[in-house]
Tab-separated table of C-alpha atoms and ligand atoms in Angstrom:
chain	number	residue	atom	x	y	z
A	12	UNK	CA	-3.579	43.311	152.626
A	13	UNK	CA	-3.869	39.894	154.023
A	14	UNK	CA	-1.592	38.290	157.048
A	15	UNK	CA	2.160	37.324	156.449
A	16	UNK	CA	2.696	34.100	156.977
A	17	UNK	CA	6.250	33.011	158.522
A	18	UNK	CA	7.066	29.181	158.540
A	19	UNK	CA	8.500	27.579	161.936
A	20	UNK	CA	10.571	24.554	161.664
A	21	UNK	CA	10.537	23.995	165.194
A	22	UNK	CA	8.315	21.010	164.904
A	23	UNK	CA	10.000	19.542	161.606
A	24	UNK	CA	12.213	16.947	161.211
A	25	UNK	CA	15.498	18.661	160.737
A	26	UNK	CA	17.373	15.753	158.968
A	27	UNK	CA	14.974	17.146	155.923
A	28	UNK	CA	15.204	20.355	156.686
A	29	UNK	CA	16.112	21.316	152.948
A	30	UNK	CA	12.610	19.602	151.688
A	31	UNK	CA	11.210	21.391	154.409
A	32	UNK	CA	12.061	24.908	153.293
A	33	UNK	CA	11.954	24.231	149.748
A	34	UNK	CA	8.008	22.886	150.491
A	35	UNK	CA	7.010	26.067	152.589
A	36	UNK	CA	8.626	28.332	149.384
A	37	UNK	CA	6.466	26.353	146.760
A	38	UNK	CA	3.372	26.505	149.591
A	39	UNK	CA	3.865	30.462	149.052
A	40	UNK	CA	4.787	31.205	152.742
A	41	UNK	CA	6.368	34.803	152.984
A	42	UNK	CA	9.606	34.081	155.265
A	43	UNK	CA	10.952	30.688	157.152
A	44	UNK	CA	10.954	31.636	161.045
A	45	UNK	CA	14.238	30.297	162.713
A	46	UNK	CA	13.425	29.482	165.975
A	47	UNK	CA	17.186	29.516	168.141
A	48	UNK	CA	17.146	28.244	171.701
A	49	UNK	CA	20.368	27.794	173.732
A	50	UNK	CA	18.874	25.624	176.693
A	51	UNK	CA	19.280	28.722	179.251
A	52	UNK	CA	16.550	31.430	178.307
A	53	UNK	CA	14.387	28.121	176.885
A	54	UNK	CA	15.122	24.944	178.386
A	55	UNK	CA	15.352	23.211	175.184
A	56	UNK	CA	17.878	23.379	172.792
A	57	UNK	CA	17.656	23.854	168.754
A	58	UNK	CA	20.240	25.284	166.477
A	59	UNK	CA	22.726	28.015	166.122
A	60	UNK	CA	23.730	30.520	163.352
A	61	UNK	CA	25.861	27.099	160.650
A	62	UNK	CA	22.327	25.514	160.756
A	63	UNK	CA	20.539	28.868	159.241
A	64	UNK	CA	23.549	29.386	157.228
A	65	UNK	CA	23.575	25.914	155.382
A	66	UNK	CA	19.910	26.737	155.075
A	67	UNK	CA	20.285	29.933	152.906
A	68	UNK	CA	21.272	27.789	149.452
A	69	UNK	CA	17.829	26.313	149.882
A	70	UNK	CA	15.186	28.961	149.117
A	71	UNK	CA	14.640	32.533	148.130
A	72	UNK	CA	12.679	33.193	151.194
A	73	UNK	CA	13.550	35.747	154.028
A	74	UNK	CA	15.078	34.442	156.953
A	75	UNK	CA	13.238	35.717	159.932
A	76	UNK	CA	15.206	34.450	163.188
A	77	UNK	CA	13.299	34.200	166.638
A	78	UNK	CA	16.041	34.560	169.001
A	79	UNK	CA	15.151	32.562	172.396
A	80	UNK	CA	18.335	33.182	174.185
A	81	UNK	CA	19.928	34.507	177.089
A	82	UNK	CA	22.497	37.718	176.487
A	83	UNK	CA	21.632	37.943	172.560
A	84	UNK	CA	24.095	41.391	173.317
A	85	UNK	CA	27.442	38.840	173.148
A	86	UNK	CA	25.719	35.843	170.652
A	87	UNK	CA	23.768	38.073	167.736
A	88	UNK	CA	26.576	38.815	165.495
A	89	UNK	CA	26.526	35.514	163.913
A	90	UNK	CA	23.315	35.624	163.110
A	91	UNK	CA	23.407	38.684	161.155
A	92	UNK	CA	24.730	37.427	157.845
A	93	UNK	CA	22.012	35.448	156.726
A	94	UNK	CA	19.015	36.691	158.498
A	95	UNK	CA	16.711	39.060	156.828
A	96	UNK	CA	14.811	39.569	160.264
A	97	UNK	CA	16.455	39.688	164.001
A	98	UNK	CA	14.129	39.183	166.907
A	99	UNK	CA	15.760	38.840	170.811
A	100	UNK	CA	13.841	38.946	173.415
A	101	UNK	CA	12.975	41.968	175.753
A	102	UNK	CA	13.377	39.485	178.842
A	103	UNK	CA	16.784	38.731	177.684
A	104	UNK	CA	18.157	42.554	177.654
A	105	UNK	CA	15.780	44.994	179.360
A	106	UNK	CA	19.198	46.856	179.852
A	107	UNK	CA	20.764	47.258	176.114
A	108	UNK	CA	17.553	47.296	174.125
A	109	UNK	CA	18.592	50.574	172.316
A	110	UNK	CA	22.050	49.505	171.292
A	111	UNK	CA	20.801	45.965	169.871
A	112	UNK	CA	18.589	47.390	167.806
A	113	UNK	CA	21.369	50.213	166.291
A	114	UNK	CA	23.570	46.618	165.492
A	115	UNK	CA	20.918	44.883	164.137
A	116	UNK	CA	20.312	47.917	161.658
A	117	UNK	CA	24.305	48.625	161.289
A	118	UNK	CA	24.177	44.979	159.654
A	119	UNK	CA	21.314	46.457	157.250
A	120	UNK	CA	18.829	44.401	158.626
A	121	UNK	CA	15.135	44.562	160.378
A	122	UNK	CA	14.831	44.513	164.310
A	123	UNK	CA	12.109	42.696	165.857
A	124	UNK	CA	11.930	42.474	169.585
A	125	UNK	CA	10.076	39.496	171.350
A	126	UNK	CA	7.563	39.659	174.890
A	127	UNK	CA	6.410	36.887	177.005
A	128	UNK	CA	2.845	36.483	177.387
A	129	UNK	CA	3.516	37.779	180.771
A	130	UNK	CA	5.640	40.714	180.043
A	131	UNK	CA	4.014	44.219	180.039
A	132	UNK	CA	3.790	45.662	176.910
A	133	UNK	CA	4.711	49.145	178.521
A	134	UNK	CA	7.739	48.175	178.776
A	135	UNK	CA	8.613	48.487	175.103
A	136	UNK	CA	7.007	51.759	174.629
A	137	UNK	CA	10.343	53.603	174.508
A	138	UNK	CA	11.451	51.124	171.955
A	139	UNK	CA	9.006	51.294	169.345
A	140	UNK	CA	9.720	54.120	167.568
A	141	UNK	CA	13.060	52.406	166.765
A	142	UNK	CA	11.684	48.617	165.539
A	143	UNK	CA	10.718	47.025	162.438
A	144	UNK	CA	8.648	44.367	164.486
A	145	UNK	CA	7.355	43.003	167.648
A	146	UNK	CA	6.479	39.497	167.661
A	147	UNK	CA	4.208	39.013	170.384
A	148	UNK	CA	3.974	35.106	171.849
A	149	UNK	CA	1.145	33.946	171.701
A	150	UNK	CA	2.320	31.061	173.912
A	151	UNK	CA	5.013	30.616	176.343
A	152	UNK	CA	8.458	30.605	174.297
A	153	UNK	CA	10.313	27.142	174.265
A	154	UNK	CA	7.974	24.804	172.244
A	155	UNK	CA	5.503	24.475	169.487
A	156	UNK	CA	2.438	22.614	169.402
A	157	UNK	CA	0.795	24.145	172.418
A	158	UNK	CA	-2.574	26.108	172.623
A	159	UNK	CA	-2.723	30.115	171.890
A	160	UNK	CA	-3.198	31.945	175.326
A	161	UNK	CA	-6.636	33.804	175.256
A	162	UNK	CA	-4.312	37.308	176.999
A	163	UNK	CA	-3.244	37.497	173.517
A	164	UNK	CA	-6.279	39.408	171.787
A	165	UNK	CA	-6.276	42.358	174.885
A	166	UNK	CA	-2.670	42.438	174.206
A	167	UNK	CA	-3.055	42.847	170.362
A	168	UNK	CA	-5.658	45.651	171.043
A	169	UNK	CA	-2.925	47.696	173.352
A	170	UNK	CA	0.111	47.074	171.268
A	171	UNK	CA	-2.032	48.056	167.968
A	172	UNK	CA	-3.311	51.360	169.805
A	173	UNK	CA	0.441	52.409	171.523
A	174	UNK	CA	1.144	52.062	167.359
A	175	UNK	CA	-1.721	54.380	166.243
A	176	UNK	CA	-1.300	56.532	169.118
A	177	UNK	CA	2.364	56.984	168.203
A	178	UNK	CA	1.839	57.598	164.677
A	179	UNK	CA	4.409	54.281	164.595
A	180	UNK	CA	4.649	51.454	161.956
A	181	UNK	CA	6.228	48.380	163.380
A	182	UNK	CA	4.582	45.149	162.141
A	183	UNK	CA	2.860	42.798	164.486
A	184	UNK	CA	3.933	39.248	164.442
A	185	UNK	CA	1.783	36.616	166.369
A	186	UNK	CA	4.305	33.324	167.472
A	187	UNK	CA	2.683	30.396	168.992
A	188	UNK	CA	-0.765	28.954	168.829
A	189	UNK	CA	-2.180	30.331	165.566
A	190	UNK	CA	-3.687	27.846	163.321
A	191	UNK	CA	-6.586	28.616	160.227
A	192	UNK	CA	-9.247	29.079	163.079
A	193	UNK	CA	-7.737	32.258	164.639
A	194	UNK	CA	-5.982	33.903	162.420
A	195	UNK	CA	-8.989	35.881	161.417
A	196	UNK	CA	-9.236	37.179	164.749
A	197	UNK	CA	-5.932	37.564	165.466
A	198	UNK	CA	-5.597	40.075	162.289
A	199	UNK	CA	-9.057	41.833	163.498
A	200	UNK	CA	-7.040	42.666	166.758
A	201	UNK	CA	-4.017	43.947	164.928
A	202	UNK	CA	-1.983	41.341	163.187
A	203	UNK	CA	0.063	41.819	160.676
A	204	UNK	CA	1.435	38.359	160.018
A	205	UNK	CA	1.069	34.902	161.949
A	206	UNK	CA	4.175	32.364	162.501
A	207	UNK	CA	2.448	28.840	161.698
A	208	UNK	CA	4.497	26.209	162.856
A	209	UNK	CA	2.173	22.932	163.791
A	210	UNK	CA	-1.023	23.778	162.028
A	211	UNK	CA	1.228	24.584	159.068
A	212	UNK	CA	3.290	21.031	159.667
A	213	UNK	CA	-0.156	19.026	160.064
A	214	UNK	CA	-1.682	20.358	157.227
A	215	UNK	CA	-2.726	18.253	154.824
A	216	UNK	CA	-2.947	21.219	152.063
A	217	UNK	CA	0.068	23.467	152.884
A	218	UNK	CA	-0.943	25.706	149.799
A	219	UNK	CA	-4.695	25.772	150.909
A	220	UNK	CA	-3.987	26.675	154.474
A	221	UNK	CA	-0.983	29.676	153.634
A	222	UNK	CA	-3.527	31.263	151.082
A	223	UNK	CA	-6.206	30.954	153.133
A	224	UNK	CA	-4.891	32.645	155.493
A	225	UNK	CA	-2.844	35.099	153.337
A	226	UNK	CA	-6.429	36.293	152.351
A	227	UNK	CA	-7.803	37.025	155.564
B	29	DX5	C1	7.846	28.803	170.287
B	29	DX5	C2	8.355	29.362	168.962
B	29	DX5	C3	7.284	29.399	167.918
B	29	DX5	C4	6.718	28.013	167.617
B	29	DX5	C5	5.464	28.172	166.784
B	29	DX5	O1	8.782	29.087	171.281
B	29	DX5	O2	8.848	30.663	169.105
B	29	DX5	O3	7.798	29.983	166.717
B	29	DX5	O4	7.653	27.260	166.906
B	29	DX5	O5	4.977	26.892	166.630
B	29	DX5	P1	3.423	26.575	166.784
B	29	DX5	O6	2.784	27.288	165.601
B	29	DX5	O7	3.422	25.073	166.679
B	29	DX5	O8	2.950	27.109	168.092
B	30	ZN	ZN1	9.297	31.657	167.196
């Protein structure tokens, strides 16, 4: 079973944002990755829950949303209805983690939750048993564009053994950094799937680069 591959549009130009999604469907990507920022948890600011909505018309993919932003507990409702994925971030609730996850699954949809590169990964351990996905950043969360961290093999090598060790089966979602040149090592540490948001947006052979490294 090869990597998932999950489109950002982060880096796109959202005036085309139809094109966009309708390009990464034809390109074979698995899901488009919404990436929400509200200027507080992330100092930028992208899009809220209309944008994603206007969006669904557009493709058949799964929407898989990357929430970067403060108190998800009082903003995630709506961004239920037309995500197929919900990731917060453990930064953003280290208090209500439990009770997220139950309303993400009331709405009949997955749970993901999100760490920092500098967030200890023990600190989701009483979590896991209840998720359908970590996405572990691969870079700092706020922009796209910038270079992998090199913490994030060591930390795909303990998240992958507190699965086995648990008898779990979360997926394992890499965000930020991953391009065609370390995918393959990403997977060999425990990835599941790979969000490709610049190397996918640079590419001059969308198709080439999603099979390529849908094969790995
Ligand atoms: C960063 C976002 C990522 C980013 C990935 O905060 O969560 O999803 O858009 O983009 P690249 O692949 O350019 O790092
Ligand atoms: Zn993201």
């Amino acid at each position: 079973m090869g990597l998932y591959t999950t489109i950002s549009v982060l880096s796109s130009d959202f005036s085309e944002i139809k094109a966009t999604v309708q390009e990464a469907e034809a390109a074979g990507a698995t899901m488009i990755h919404w990436d929400v920022m509200d200027g507080l948890f992330v100092p930028d600011l992208t899009f809220g829950a209309k944008f994603i909505a206007d969006c669904r018309k557009h493709t058949v993919l799964p929407f898989d949303t990357h929430l970067m932003i403060s108190s998800p507990n009082t903003k995630l409702d709506p961004f239920l209805e037309n995500s197929d994925t919900v990731t917060f971030h453990y930064e953003a609730v280290p208090d209500n983690v439990a009770d997220l996850i139950s309303r993400i699954h009331s709405a009949g949809k997955k749970a993901g939750i999100s760490v920092k590169p500098s967030t200890e990964l023990h600190l989701l351990q009483p979590y896991l048993p209840l998720l359908d996905t970590v996405l572990l950043m691969g870079v700092e969360p706020g922009r796209g564009g910038q270079l992998i961290d090199r913490g994030i093999y060591g930390r795909l090598e303990i998240l992958s053994q507190m699965r086995c060790s648990g008898g779990l089966s979360f997926q394992i979602t890499v965000d930020g950094g991953v391009d065609s040149d370390n995918a393959a090592a990403l997977k060999g540490k425990g990835a599941d799937g790979v969000v490709l948001g610049t190397a996918y947006l640079k590419s001059p052979d969308k198709k080439k680069l999603i099979d390529t490294v849908s094969r790995i």
